[in-house]
Amino acid sequence: MREFSYDVVTIGGGPAGMAAALAAREAGAERVLILERDRELGGILQQCIHNGFGLRRFEEELTGPGYAHRYIDMVKATDIDVWLDTTVLAAEPGGVITSVSPHAGLTVVKAKSVVYAMGCRERTRGAIRTPGSRPAGVFTAGAAQRMVNMEGYLPGKEVVIVGSGDIGLIMARRMTFEGAKVKAVFEIMPYSNGLTRNIVQCLEDFDIPLYLGHSVTAIHGKDRVTGITVSQVNDRLEVIDGTAFDVACDCVLLSVGLIPENELGRAAGVALDSITSGARVDQFRETSLPGFFAAGNVLHVHDLVDWVSEEAAIAGRSAARHARGELAASGQERSVMAGEGLRTVVPQRLSPFEPGRMSVRFYFRASKPMGASLLQFWADGVLAFERKLRVVKPSEMIVADIPVRKIGDAMTLEFRVVAAPEKIDAEDEIEEEA
Amino acid sequence: MAGSFGVGPLPDSADVVVIGGGVVGSAIARELSRFELSVVLIERSPDVATGTSKANSGILHAGFDAEPGTWKARLNVRGAALYAELAEGLGIPRKATGALVVAKDAAQMETVADLRRRGIENGVPGLEIWNTDQVVAHEPNISPEVAGALWAPSGAIVCPFLATVGFAENAIRNGVRIITECVVTGLDVAGGRVVAVQTTRGRIATRFVVNAAGLHAGDVARMAGDGSFTIKPRRGEYILFDRSVGQLVNTVLFPTPDKVSKGILVSPTVHGNVFIGPDAVDIDDPDDKETTAGGLAGIIAGARRIVPALPLGTAITEFAGLRAAAGKDFVIGPSPVTRGLVHAAGIQSPGLTSAPAIGEVIVEILGEVGLKLRPKASFVPINPEKPRFHDLDRETQARLIASDPLFGRVICRCETITEAEIVAAIQSPCGARTVDGVKRRVRAGAGRCQGGFCGPRVTAILARELGIPVTAVRKDSAGSWLFLSRAQLEAGEGIHA
């Protein structure tokens, strides 16, 4: 068993792992390592061959592999070590990481700081309890995406998409390009869970119908899928009798949500947020386990990779500081809460501010769609800050910078989204606060 | 004669043909392989354990349920003892968890006391009546409403797939030929005696046929003019939970049974999951394995009566299994109509538990009806051990990777299953031919992502190891192709081409 020492190790070589490693190296960590289980860096981006990545980060529209390769090239230009085809079995307190690979065998790495960057996994049919038979032809959208885009095989030719998550929407367009017939997308909620641009570009542009408030109540077929039964649901998501209809298809793609892949953290005792399913972190992205940071979709599911890169860089910089002993965990922590109108907020707590800090960036998900709204920041029960939002959607992350001077000495920070008293112009929406 | 597994050519003749590659047929074939005989097992699916044997509770029943004097009573107790003896050598995961039959009130406590008396008569060891405190001390998550329970320390759990594969693989090692994707179409009878089996892969001459055809056993009997029993399929639905909540229960928890079934259980699995189910619904179609919204809601309600705080959010899959019910007892014995035909039919619960004992009894009966049984000197009773990477200590893991680098590549991240284990699952004597076959043997895809990550990789490994194109890889059944090529789509051939 071989043993190694590093300052910062990122577990995962997708966009979060690479951004964290680069930021750690730039922030002065000398020995940085990326552990990646796949044969190449890039993570799930490698199978996302559609465009639309990087508008924010590079001000250019890139494909997934295109975006990934910007980062891969940056990593290659440094002395960051990359171990591919390497799976981490355990990452334990004290920074002891045990991994295996076919070429290096079982290896132990001692890291001063660890960044979790394992991404997320897709919710399955079992998790949403779709009744019916269990034939071939039911895939998560991501698994199908890998087969179509990386291996060149198709999961079916008459496709139905269940759930309106972004991967499902992208796959609706992709399967159409490949010559398959995409019959419909069925979404149980009264609103879509995908980005507006994907609804437009992947469904509307191809006349693929989107049925909101519909649930798949059975999957049929013995060997291969032959069809599904769908019903309308009421506002409690219960099936409305008499609304059932059948759709013939040979393939069902599920796009019903993503779950942070936190099994390593859970095993190590990291405190998780029951709503995001990611670690509870502070503004440094440090988890409850000192020296362990979280970045990317393992922390909370992002809709844009650009945010992943940006947020992961925070974790990487913090990891470098921790490795140097500059990120002492001391002083009282403040709690951050998602109040009315919001489902999640990251970070969930604040550690004492470092010198020179001007603002803290928070990431939110709304609990329901709303029109013109106000994002409110309440410090110890006092309204301290407001920002206008033209429109609010659970599928689109809200990002806001709160000035440190507004936070002051408040111990309890609460955010809310409330209906705006008047209509808000588009200009107000992009107004940057800091 | 060398053993084999797969779609190879059917031999012209055999001493014994076993119909059905479930746990019962496989256990019978393994028992027959102790003797100097040519044995052929015919299975209609691409794999063993694809019918009743793949979707059941995985329980080794202690044996207090069955009416004394029945086949069920006799074979249950014997079968449970045989598993304790055989499991390790055959590579069958088994855990001696014990079982509790939970009573909610005084009336049920009386039923539980009756079960104890019956169990003692059946020879079940160690049965005790526990009070509420004892039950709650043993099972902290159980409903505090329980009045007490029957404690059966000899109750255990087993992996039903690996039980079947363990028997089948050992049978193959000892010379049995298992022909898959081979459907029996008729039995030739001459002078009141079976003389051959007709199949979709040809005809095989034989004087002895064992009918272990599960849900289709009634049809097989009628092919020989024997209408002495009918199989009624009975469907049961299940919900399986993630291993992260595996500590929910320590033992098999039964409600106090009623006349139809043993009720909805809450039970651990040998792999560290928890399941709830099954219900019991009589159906007509022996292939109808659909789960239903009502059925799932029913088992949730039933399970909550035993364990109120069910972690429904951690459910990873739901499925339905079928039991082949032919009446109150198993149908075991020579056909009353056709000589040479021996039935192992109507094997509902406790069929999995009884399987190895059924194997012994069927061989005994075959001897009685004229099959010459000469012990085989070269019989090997055990299968070589297959390392389970996840369960080993770090040093052993390191050694394994040094001996085969593919142990260093984790394919299934949820269950930590390595490529070496998947390759071995495909290349072993009763090797996987399908994605679900790999899952049943080594659990790749059986975890919380249900193959979302490893499914495409397992597909690729199967194609490589079997030397077939990806478009020929199937999920489970003979027609369950997973992918098509773009050329097939353009040619309008579809997935079944």
PDB file of N, CA, C and O in Angstrom, chain A residues 34 98 113 162 173 203 245 249 255 262 272 274 281 285 313 326 344 356 392 405:
ATOM      1  N   ILE A  34      -5.951  15.898  -7.835  1.00  0.00           N
ATOM      2  CA  ILE A  34      -7.340  15.615  -8.215  1.00  0.00           C
ATOM      3  C   ILE A  34      -7.483  14.105  -8.360  1.00  0.00           C
ATOM      4  O   ILE A  34      -6.699  13.476  -9.085  1.00  0.00           O
ATOM      5  N   THR A  98      -8.495   6.945   1.177  1.00  0.00           N
ATOM      6  CA  THR A  98      -8.118   5.646   0.633  1.00  0.00           C
ATOM      7  C   THR A  98      -8.768   5.502  -0.732  1.00  0.00           C
ATOM      8  O   THR A  98      -9.982   5.672  -0.865  1.00  0.00           O
ATOM      9  N   SER A 113      -6.110  19.382   3.452  1.00  0.00           N
ATOM     10  CA  SER A 113      -7.492  19.788   3.181  1.00  0.00           C
ATOM     11  C   SER A 113      -8.069  18.890   2.108  1.00  0.00           C
ATOM     12  O   SER A 113      -7.364  18.446   1.204  1.00  0.00           O
ATOM     13  N   VAL A 162     -40.323  11.602 -18.540  1.00  0.00           N
ATOM     14  CA  VAL A 162     -41.049  11.792 -17.287  1.00  0.00           C
ATOM     15  C   VAL A 162     -40.256  12.778 -16.438  1.00  0.00           C
ATOM     16  O   VAL A 162     -39.088  12.538 -16.119  1.00  0.00           O
ATOM     17  N   ARG A 173     -34.676  16.930 -27.056  1.00  0.00           N
ATOM     18  CA  ARG A 173     -34.140  17.483 -28.303  1.00  0.00           C
ATOM     19  C   ARG A 173     -33.124  16.530 -28.935  1.00  0.00           C
ATOM     20  O   ARG A 173     -33.136  16.284 -30.131  1.00  0.00           O
ATOM     21  N   LEU A 203     -38.152  21.908 -26.329  1.00  0.00           N
ATOM     22  CA  LEU A 203     -39.511  21.401 -26.521  1.00  0.00           C
ATOM     23  C   LEU A 203     -40.268  22.249 -27.545  1.00  0.00           C
ATOM     24  O   LEU A 203     -40.695  21.747 -28.584  1.00  0.00           O
ATOM     25  N   PHE A 245     -55.038   8.352 -19.386  1.00  0.00           N
ATOM     26  CA  PHE A 245     -54.926   8.009 -20.811  1.00  0.00           C
ATOM     27  C   PHE A 245     -53.590   7.289 -21.032  1.00  0.00           C
ATOM     28  O   PHE A 245     -52.670   7.418 -20.233  1.00  0.00           O
ATOM     29  N   CYS A 249     -45.180   3.839 -26.334  1.00  0.00           N
ATOM     30  CA  CYS A 249     -43.778   4.240 -26.483  1.00  0.00           C
ATOM     31  C   CYS A 249     -42.911   3.013 -26.244  1.00  0.00           C
ATOM     32  O   CYS A 249     -43.394   2.011 -25.713  1.00  0.00           O
ATOM     33  N   SER A 255     -36.459  12.150 -15.726  1.00  0.00           N
ATOM     34  CA  SER A 255     -35.703  13.347 -15.362  1.00  0.00           C
ATOM     35  C   SER A 255     -36.413  13.967 -14.174  1.00  0.00           C
ATOM     36  O   SER A 255     -37.099  14.977 -14.282  1.00  0.00           O
ATOM     37  N   ASN A 262     -23.407  12.152  -1.731  1.00  0.00           N
ATOM     38  CA  ASN A 262     -22.682  12.464  -0.495  1.00  0.00           C
ATOM     39  C   ASN A 262     -22.315  11.267   0.345  1.00  0.00           C
ATOM     40  O   ASN A 262     -22.098  11.390   1.544  1.00  0.00           O
ATOM     41  N   LEU A 272     -25.276  16.841   7.086  1.00  0.00           N
ATOM     42  CA  LEU A 272     -25.920  17.141   5.812  1.00  0.00           C
ATOM     43  C   LEU A 272     -27.178  17.971   6.033  1.00  0.00           C
ATOM     44  O   LEU A 272     -27.819  17.895   7.076  1.00  0.00           O
ATOM     45  N   SER A 274     -30.945  18.578   5.246  1.00  0.00           N
ATOM     46  CA  SER A 274     -31.990  17.640   4.844  1.00  0.00           C
ATOM     47  C   SER A 274     -32.714  18.110   3.585  1.00  0.00           C
ATOM     48  O   SER A 274     -33.329  17.301   2.902  1.00  0.00           O
ATOM     49  N   VAL A 281     -22.576  24.023   5.080  1.00  0.00           N
ATOM     50  CA  VAL A 281     -21.267  24.678   4.987  1.00  0.00           C
ATOM     51  C   VAL A 281     -21.350  26.133   5.463  1.00  0.00           C
ATOM     52  O   VAL A 281     -22.434  26.700   5.584  1.00  0.00           O
ATOM     53  N   ARG A 285     -17.187  27.330   2.522  1.00  0.00           N
ATOM     54  CA  ARG A 285     -17.613  26.012   2.015  1.00  0.00           C
ATOM     55  C   ARG A 285     -16.986  24.885   2.849  1.00  0.00           C
ATOM     56  O   ARG A 285     -16.808  23.783   2.390  1.00  0.00           O
ATOM     57  N   ALA A 313     -14.432  27.515  -6.635  1.00  0.00           N
ATOM     58  CA  ALA A 313     -13.194  28.262  -6.416  1.00  0.00           C
ATOM     59  C   ALA A 313     -13.119  28.771  -4.978  1.00  0.00           C
ATOM     60  O   ALA A 313     -12.032  28.846  -4.382  1.00  0.00           O
ATOM     61  N   GLU A 326      -4.426  28.851   8.134  1.00  0.00           N
ATOM     62  CA  GLU A 326      -4.953  30.214   8.247  1.00  0.00           C
ATOM     63  C   GLU A 326      -6.462  30.269   8.419  1.00  0.00           C
ATOM     64  O   GLU A 326      -7.045  31.341   8.492  1.00  0.00           O
ATOM     65  N   THR A 344     -34.156  26.509  -0.189  1.00  0.00           N
ATOM     66  CA  THR A 344     -32.792  26.247   0.280  1.00  0.00           C
ATOM     67  C   THR A 344     -31.962  27.528   0.247  1.00  0.00           C
ATOM     68  O   THR A 344     -32.247  28.460  -0.511  1.00  0.00           O
ATOM     69  N   GLY A 356     -10.965  41.983   5.567  1.00  0.00           N
ATOM     70  CA  GLY A 356     -11.065  42.444   4.184  1.00  0.00           C
ATOM     71  C   GLY A 356     -12.301  41.981   3.455  1.00  0.00           C
ATOM     72  O   GLY A 356     -12.570  42.401   2.330  1.00  0.00           O
ATOM     73  N   VAL A 392     -39.530  34.681 -10.304  1.00  0.00           N
ATOM     74  CA  VAL A 392     -38.879  33.683  -9.449  1.00  0.00           C
ATOM     75  C   VAL A 392     -39.325  32.302  -9.902  1.00  0.00           C
ATOM     76  O   VAL A 392     -40.515  32.059 -10.092  1.00  0.00           O
ATOM     77  N   ARG A 405     -21.449  44.873   5.757  1.00  0.00           N
ATOM     78  CA  ARG A 405     -21.934  45.948   6.644  1.00  0.00           C
ATOM     79  C   ARG A 405     -23.430  45.797   6.929  1.00  0.00           C
ATOM     80  O   ARG A 405     -23.923  46.239   7.955  1.00  0.00           O
TER      81      ARG A 405
END
